[in-house]
Coordinates of C-alpha atoms in Angstrom, one line a residue:
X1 CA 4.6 16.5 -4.9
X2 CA 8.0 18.1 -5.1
X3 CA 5.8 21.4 -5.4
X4 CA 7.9 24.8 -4.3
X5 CA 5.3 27.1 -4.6
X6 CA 1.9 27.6 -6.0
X7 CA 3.4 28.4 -9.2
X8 CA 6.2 25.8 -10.0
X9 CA 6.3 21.8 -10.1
X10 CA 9.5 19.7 -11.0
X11 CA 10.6 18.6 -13.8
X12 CA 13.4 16.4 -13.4
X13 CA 15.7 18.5 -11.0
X14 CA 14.3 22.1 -12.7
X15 CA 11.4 24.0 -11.5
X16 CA 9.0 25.2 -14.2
X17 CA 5.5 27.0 -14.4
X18 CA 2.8 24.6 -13.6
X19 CA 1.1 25.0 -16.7
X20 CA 4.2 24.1 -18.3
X21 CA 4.7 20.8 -16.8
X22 CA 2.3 18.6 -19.3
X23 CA 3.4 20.2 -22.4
X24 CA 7.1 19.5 -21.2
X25 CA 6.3 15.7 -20.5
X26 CA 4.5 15.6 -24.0
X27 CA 7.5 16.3 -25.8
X28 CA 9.7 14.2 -23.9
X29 CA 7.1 10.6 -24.9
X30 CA 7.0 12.4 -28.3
X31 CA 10.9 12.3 -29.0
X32 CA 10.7 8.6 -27.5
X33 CA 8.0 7.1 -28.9
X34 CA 9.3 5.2 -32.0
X35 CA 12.2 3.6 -29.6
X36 CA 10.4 3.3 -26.4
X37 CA 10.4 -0.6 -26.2
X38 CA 13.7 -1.2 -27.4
X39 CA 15.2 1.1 -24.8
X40 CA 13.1 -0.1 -22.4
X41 CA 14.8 -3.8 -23.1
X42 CA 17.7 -2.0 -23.3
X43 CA 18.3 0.0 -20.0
X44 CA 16.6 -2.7 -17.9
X45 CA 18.5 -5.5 -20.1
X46 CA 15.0 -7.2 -20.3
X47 CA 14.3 -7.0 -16.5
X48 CA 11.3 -4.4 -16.9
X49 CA 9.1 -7.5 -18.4
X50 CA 9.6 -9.7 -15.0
X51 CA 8.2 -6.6 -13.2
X52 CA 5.1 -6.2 -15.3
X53 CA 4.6 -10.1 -15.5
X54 CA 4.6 -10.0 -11.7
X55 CA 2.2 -7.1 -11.6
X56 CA 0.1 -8.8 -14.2
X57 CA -0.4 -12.1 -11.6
X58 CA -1.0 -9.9 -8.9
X59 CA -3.7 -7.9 -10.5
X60 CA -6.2 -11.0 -10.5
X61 CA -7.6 -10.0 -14.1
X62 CA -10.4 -12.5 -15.2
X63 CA -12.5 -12.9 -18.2
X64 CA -14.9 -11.0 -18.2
X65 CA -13.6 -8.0 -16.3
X66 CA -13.3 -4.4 -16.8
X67 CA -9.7 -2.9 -16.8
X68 CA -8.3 0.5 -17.4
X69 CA -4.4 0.4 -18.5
X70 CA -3.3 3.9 -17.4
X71 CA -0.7 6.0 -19.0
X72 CA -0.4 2.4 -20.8
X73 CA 2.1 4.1 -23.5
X74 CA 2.8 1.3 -25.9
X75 CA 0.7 -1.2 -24.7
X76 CA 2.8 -3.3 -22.5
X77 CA 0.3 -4.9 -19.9
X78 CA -2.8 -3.6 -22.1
X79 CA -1.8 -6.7 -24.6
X80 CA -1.5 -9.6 -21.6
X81 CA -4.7 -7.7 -20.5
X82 CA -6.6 -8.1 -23.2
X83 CA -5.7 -12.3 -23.1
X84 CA -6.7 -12.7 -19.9
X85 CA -10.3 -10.5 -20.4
X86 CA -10.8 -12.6 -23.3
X87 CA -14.1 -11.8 -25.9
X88 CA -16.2 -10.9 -22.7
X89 CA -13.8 -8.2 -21.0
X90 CA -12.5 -5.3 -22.0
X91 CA -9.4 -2.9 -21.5
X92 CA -9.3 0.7 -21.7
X93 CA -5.5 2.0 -23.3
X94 CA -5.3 5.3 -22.0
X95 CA -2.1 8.1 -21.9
X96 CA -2.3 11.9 -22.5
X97 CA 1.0 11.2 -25.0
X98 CA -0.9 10.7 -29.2
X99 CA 2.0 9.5 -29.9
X100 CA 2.4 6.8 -27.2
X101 CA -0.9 5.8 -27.9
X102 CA -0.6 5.5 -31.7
X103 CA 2.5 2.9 -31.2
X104 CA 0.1 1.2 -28.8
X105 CA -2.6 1.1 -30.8
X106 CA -0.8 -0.4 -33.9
X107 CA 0.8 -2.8 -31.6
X108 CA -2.6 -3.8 -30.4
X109 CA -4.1 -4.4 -33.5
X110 CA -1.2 -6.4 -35.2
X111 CA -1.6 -9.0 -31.8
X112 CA -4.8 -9.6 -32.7
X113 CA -6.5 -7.8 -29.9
X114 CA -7.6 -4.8 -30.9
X115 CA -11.7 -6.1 -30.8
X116 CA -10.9 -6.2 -26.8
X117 CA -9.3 -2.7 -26.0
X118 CA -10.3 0.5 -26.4
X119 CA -8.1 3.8 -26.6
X120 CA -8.3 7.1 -25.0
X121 CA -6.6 10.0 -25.1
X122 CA -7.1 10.5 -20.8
X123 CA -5.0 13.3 -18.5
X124 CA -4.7 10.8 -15.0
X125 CA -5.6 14.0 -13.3
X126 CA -9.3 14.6 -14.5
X127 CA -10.4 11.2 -16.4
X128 CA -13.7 11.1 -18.5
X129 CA -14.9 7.3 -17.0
X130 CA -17.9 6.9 -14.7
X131 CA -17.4 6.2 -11.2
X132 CA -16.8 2.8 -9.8
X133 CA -16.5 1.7 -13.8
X134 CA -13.2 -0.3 -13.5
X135 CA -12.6 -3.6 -11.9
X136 CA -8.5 -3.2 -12.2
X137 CA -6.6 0.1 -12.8
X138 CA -2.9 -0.2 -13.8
X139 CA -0.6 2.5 -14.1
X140 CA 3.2 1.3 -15.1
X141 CA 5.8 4.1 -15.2
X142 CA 3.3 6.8 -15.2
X143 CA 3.0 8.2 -12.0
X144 CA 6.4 10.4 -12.2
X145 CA 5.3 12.0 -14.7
X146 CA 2.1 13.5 -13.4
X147 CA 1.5 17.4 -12.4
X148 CA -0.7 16.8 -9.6
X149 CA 0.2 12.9 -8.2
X150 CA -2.3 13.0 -5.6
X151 CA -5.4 14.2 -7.8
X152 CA -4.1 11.5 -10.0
X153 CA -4.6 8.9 -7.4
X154 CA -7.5 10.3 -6.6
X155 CA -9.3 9.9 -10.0
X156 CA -7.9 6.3 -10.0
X157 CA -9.8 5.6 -7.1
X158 CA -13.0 7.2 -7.9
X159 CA -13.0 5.2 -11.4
X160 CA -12.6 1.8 -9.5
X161 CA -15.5 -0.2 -8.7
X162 CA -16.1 -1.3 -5.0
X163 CA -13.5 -4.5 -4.5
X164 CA -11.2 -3.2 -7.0
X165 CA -7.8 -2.6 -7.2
X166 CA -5.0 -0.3 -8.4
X167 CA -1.5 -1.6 -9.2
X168 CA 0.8 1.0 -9.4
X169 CA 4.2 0.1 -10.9
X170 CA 7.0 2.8 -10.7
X171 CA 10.9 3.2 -10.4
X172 CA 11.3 4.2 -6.8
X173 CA 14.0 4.7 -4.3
X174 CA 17.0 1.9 -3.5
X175 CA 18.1 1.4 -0.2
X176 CA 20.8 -1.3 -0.6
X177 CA 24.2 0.6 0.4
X178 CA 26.1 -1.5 -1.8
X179 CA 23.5 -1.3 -4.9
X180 CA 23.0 3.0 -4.4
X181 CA 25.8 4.1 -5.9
X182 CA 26.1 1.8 -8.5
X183 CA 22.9 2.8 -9.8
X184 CA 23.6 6.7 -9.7
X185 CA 26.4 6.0 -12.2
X186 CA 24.4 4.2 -14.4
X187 CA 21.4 6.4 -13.6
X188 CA 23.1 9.9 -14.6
X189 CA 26.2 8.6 -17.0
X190 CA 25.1 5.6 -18.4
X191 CA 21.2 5.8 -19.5
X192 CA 21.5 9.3 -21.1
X193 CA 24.7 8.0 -23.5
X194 CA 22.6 5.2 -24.2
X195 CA 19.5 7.2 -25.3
X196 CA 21.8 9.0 -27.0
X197 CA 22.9 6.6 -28.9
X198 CA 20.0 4.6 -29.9
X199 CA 16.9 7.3 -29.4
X200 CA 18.7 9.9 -30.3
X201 CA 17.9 11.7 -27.8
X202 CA 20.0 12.0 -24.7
X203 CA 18.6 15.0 -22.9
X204 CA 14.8 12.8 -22.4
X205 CA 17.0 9.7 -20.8
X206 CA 18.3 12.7 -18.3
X207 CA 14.9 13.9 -17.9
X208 CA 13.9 10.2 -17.0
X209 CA 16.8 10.1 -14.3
X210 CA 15.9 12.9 -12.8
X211 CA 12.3 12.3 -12.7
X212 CA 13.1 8.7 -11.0
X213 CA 14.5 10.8 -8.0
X214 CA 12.2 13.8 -7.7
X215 CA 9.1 10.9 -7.6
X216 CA 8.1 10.3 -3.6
X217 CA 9.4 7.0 -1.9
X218 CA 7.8 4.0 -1.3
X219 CA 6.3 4.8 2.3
X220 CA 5.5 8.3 1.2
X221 CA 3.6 6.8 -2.1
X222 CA 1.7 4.3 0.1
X223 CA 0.3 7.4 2.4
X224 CA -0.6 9.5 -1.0
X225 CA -3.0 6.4 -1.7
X226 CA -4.2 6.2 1.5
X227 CA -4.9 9.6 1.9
X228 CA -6.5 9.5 -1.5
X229 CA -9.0 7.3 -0.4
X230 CA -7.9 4.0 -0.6
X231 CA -9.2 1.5 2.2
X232 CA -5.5 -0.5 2.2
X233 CA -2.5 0.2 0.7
X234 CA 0.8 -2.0 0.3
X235 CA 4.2 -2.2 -2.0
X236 CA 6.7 -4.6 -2.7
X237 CA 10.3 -4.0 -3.7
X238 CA 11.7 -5.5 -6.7
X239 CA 15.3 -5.5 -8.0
X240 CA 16.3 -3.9 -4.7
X241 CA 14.0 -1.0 -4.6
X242 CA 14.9 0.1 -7.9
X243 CA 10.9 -0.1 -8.8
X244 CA 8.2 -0.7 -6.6
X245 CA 4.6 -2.0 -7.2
X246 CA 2.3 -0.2 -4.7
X247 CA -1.2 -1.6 -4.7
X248 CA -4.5 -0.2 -3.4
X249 CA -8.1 -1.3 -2.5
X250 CA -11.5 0.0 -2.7
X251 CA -13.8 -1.6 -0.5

């Protein structure tokens, strides 16, 4: 949780009033919006698509099935959602960010798709769905960003029907001694210069640095879903711990 006091959450490596946090976070996805997916090719050099492909085949998504995309932003694993749910499914694009959700709804639409998923303006922390409504929740590089991680969870697993599962993809801690400090350079001289330069906006691409190391570790993450309520909880490591996929089950 990163929580000092009653009063004060992180964001990035400041503290600021709780009520605070959202509003903080908003204007961050707000100044990135337009140029999320190009930096997202760019700071990963393309490698961020191999880690939602992989969370993709591990969801087991089938026609027919019900699947909530999560702070889905612009629409990433919503649109290879949507082709595997085919006329008979449906997908739910949800993020608290308008402006997210706008790019991913245009995106959407100009795929061909947009019959298939629905959008929602959703805070993770108190969603409007049903329980056990959702066959497959996703949340890609969402989690971080959230107030309250563990009422987050929490509402994920109260929307998931009995036998589903949540995928949770996120940028988590490396523990290669040889890869560590390679990736602090580029984490914290590299990225912001780079948002700087093509977003315009260096100080978010510091906020998303920081963010990366204020958000718990892999073991700690797989006890928050577990203590959330999940019946099993495991991750796998890819690109040396650099992001994680944790994945939970409601039995």
């Amino acid at each position: 949780m990163n929580q000092q006091d009653n009063n004060t959450i992180d964001f990035g490596f400041s503290q600021v009033p709780l009520n605070e946090k959202v509003k903080k976070v908003k204007s961050v996805f707000d100044s990135v919006a337009d140029n999320y997916d190009l930096m997202n090719d760019v700071m990963s050099l393309g490698i961020h698509r191999l880690w939602k492909q992989q969370t993709i085949a591990l969801s087991g998504v089938r026609p027919g099935m019900t699947v909530l995309d999560l702070a889905g932003g612009t629409g990433d694993l919503s649109l290879a959602m949507a082709k595997k749910v085919g006329k008979t499914g449906t997908v739910v694009l949800a993020d608290i960010n308008e402006s997210m959700l706008r790019v991913g709804r245009d995106r959407l639409i100009d795929a061909g798709v947009g019959s298939q998923v629905k959008f929602n303006v959703a805070n993770a922390e108190a969603l409007s769905f049903p329980d056990n409504h959702f066959d497959v929740v996703t949340m890609a590089f969402g989690l971080r960003n959230v107030t309250h991680k563990d009422q987050a969870l929490a509402e994920i697993y109260r929307v998931l029907k009995p036998g589903g599962q949540a995928l949770i993809l996120e940028f988590s801690k490396v523990h290669s001694p040889l890869l560590s400090p390679v990736y602090d350079v580029y984490s914290f001289k590299i990225l912001p210069k780079m948002g700087k330069l093509i977003a315009k906006d260096e100080a978010s691409y510091q906020y998303l640095a920081e963010s990366i190391r204020m958000h718990p570790d892999q073991d700690t993450l797989k006890q928050m879903m577990l203590d959330a309520g999940f019946d099993r909880a495991t991750y796998m490591n890819m690109t040396g711990g650099i992001v994680a996929l944790h994945r939970g089950w409601k039995f």
